[in-house]
PDB file of C-alpha atoms and ligand atoms in Angstrom:
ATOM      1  CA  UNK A 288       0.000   0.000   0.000  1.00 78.00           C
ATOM      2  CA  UNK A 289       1.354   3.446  -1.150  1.00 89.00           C
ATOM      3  CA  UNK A 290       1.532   6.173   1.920  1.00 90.00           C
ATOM      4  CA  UNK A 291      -1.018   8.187   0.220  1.00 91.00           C
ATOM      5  CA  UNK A 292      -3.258   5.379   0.612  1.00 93.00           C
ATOM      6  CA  UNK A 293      -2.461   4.280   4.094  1.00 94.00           C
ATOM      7  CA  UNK A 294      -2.317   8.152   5.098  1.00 95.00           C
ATOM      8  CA  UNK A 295      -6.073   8.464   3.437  1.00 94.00           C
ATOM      9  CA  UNK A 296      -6.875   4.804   5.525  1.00 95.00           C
ATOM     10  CA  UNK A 297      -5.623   6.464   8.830  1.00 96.00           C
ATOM     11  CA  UNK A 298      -8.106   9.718   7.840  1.00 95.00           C
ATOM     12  CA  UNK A 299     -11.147   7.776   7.077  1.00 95.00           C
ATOM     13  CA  UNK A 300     -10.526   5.684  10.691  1.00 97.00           C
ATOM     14  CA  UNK A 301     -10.225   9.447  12.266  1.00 97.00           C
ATOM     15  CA  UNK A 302     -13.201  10.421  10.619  1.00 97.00           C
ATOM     16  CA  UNK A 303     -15.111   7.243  11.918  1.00 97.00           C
ATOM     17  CA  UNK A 304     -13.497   7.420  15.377  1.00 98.00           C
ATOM     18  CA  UNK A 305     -14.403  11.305  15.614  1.00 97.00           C
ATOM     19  CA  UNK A 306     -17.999  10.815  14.446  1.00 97.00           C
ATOM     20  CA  UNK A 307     -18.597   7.765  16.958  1.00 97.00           C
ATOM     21  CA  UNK A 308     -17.588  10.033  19.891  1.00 97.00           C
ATOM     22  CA  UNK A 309     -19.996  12.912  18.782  1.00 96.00           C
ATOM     23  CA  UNK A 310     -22.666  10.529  18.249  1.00 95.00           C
ATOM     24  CA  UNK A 311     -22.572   8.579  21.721  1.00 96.00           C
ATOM     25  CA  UNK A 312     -22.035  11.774  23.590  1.00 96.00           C
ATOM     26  CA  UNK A 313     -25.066  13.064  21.597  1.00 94.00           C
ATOM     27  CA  UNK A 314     -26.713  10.006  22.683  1.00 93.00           C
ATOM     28  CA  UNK A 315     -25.717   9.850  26.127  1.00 94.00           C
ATOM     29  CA  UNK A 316     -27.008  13.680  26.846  1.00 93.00           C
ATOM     30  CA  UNK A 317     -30.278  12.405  25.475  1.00 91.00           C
ATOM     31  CA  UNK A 318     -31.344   8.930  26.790  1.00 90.00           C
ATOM     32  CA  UNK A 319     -32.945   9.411  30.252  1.00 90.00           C
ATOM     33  CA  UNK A 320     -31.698   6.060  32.035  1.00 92.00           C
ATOM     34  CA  UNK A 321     -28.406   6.749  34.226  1.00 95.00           C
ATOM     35  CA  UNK A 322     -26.694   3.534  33.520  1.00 93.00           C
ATOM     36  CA  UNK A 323     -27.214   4.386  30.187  1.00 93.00           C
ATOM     37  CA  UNK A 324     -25.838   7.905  30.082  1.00 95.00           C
ATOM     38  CA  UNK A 325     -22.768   6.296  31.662  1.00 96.00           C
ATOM     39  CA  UNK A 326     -22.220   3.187  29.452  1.00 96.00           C
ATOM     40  CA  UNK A 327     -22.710   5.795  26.163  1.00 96.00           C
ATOM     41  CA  UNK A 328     -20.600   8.221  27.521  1.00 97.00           C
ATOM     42  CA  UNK A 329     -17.817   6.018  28.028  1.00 98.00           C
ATOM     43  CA  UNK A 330     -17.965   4.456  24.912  1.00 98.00           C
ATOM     44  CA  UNK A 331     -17.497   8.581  23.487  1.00 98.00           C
ATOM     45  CA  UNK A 332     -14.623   8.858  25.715  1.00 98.00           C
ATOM     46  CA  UNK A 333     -13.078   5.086  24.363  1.00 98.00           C
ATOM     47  CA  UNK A 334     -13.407   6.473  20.724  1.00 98.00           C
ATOM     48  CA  UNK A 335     -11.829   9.898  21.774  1.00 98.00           C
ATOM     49  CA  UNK A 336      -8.732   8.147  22.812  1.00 98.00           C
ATOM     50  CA  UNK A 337      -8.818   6.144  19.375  1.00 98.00           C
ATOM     51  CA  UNK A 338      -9.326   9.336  17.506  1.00 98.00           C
ATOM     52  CA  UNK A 339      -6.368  10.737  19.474  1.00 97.00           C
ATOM     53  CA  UNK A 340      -4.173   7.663  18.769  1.00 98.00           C
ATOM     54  CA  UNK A 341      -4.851   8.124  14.974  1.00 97.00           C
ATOM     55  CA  UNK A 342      -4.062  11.344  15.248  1.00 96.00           C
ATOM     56  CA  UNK A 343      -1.038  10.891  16.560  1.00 96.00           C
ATOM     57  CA  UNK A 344      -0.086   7.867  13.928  1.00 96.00           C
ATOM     58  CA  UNK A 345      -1.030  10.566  11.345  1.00 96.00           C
ATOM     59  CA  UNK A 346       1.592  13.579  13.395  1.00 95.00           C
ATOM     60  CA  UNK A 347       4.474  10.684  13.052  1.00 95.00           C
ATOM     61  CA  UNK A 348       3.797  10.110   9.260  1.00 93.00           C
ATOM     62  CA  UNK A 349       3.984  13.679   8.472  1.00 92.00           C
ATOM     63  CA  UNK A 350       0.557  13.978   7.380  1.00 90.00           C
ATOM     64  CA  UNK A 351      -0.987  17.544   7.535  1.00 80.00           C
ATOM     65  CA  UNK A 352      -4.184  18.029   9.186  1.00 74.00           C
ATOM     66  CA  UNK A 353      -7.441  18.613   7.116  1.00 80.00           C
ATOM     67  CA  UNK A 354     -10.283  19.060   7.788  1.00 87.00           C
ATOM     68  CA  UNK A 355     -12.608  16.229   8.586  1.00 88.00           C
ATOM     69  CA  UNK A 356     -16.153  16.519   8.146  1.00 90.00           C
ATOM     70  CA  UNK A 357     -18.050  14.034  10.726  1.00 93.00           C
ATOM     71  CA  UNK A 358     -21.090  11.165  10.044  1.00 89.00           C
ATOM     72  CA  UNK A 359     -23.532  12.433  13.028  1.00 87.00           C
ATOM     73  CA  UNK A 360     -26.511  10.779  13.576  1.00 81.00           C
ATOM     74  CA  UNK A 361     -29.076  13.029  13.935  1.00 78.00           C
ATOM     75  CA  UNK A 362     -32.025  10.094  13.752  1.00 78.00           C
ATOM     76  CA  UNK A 363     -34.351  10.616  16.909  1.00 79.00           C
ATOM     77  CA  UNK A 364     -35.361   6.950  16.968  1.00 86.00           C
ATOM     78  CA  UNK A 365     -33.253   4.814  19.329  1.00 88.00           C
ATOM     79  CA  UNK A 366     -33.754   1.650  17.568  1.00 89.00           C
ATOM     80  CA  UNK A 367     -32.260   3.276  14.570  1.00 90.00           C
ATOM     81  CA  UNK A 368     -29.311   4.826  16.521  1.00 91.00           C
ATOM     82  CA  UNK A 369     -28.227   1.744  17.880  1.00 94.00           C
ATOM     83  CA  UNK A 370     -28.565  -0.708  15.134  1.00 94.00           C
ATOM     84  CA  UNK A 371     -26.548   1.688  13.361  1.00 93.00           C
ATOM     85  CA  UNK A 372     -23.782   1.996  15.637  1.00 95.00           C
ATOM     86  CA  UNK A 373     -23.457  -1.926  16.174  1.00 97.00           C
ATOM     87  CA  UNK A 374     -22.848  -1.783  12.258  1.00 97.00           C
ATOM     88  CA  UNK A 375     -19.938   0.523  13.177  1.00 97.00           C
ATOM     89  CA  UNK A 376     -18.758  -1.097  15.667  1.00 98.00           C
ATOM     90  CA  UNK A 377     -18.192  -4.195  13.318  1.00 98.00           C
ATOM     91  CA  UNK A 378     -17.247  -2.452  10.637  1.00 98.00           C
ATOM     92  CA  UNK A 379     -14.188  -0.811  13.483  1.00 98.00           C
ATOM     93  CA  UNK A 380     -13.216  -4.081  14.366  1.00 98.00           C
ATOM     94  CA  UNK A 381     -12.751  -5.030  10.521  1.00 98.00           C
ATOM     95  CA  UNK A 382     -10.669  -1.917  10.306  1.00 98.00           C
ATOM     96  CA  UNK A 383      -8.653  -2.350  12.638  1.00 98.00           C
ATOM     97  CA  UNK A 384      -7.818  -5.617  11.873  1.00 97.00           C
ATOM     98  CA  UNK A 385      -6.925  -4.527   8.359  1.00 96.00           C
ATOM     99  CA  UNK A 386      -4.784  -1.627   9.950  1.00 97.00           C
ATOM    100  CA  UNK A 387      -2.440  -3.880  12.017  1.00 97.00           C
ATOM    101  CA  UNK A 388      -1.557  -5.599   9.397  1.00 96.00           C
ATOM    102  CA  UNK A 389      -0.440  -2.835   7.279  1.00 95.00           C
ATOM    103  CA  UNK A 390       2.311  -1.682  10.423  1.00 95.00           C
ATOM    104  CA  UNK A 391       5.351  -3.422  11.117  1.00 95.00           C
ATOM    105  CA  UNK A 392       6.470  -1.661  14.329  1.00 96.00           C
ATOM    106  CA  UNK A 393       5.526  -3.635  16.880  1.00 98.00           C
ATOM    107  CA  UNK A 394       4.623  -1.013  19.619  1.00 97.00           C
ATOM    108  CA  UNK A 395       1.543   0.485  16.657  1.00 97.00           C
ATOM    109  CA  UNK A 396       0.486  -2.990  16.082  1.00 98.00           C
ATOM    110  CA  UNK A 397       0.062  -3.250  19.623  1.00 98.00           C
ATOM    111  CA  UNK A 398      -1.734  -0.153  20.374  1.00 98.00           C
ATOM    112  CA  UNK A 399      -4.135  -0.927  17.248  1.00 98.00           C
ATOM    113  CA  UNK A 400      -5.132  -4.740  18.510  1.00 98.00           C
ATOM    114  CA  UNK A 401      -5.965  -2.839  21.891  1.00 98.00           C
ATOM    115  CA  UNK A 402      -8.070  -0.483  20.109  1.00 98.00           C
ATOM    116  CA  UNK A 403      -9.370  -3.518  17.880  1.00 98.00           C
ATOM    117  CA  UNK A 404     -10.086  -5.564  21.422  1.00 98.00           C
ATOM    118  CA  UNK A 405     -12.235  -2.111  22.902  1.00 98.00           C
ATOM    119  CA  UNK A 406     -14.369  -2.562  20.132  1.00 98.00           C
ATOM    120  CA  UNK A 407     -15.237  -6.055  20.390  1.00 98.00           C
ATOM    121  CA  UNK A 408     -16.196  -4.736  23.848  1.00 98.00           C
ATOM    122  CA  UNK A 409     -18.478  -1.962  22.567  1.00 98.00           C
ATOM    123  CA  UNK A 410     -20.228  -4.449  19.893  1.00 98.00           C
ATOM    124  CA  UNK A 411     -20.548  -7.358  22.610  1.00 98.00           C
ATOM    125  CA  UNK A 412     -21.655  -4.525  25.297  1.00 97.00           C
ATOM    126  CA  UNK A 413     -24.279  -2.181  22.681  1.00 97.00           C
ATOM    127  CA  UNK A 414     -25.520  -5.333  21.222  1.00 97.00           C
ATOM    128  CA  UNK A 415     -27.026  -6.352  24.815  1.00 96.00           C
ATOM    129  CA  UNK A 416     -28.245  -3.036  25.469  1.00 94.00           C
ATOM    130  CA  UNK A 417     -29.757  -3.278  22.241  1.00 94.00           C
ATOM    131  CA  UNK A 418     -31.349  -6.393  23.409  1.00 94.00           C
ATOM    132  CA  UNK A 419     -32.599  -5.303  26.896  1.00 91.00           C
ATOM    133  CA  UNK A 420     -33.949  -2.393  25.253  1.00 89.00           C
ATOM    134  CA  UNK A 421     -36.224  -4.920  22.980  1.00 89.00           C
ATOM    135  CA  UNK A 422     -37.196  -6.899  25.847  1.00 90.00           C
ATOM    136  CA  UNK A 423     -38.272  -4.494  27.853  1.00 84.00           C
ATOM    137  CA  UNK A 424     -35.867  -4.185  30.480  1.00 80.00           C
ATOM    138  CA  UNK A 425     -35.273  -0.737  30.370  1.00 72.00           C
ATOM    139  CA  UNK A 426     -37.682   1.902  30.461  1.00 58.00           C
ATOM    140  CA  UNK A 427     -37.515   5.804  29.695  1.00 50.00           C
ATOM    141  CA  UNK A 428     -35.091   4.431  27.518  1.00 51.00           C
TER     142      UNK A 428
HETATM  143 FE1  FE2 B 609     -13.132   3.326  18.225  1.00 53.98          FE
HETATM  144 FE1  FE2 B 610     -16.235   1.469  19.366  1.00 53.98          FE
END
């Protein structure tokens, strides 16, 4: 892979990373349960750090900072929100996996199978909310 390409990789993963944060926090600040708040807002904070350990793969290839223009959800239905972001969260852990691969240094490859392990978490952990949410268990959802 050229280091255009892998530059404009580490750019779309920013853009991702960036646009999950905004869209949990969004979703946190709206959803009424506490536990909920909590879990969304920590999954906003997770992605920050990704988004900040992008950018900093992007500072140490020399790659100049544009501007990135984020995918918010602005859907009002919950359903909608989540089923969307366990598609992200999949399509993250495909990503990442693909990333890895393309490093050699062993402390990045590291740092990117961490990220890649968070989001199994955040699938595993949004897919059960998802689920309570369906059956019930939470209300003023
Ligand atoms: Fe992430
Ligand atoms: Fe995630």
């Amino acid at each position: 892979m050229s280091q255009e390409k892998l530059l404009e990789t580490l750019r779309q993963g920013l853009r991702d990373e960036l646009s999950a944060a905004v869209n949990y926090t969004r979703l946190s600040a709206k959803i009424k349960n506490t536990a909920l708040k909590k879990a969304f807002l920590n999954y906003a904070i997770d992605e920050m750090k990704h988004a900040q350990n992008l950018t900093a793969l992007l500072e140490a290839m020399g790659a100049s900072g544009d501007e990135i223009l984020l995918a918010e959800n602005i859907d009002d239905d919950l359903y909608i929100h989540l089923v969307n972001y366990i598609a992200c969260e999949e399509a993250a852990i495909f990503y990442y996996d693909i990333l890895e691969k393309l490093f050699v240094n062993e402390e990045i490859k590291l740092t990117l199978k961490q990220i890649q392990m968070e989001e199994e978490r955040h699938l595993t952990n949004i897919s059960e909310i998802f689920n309570k949410l369906k059956s019930g268990e939470y209300i003023n959802g």
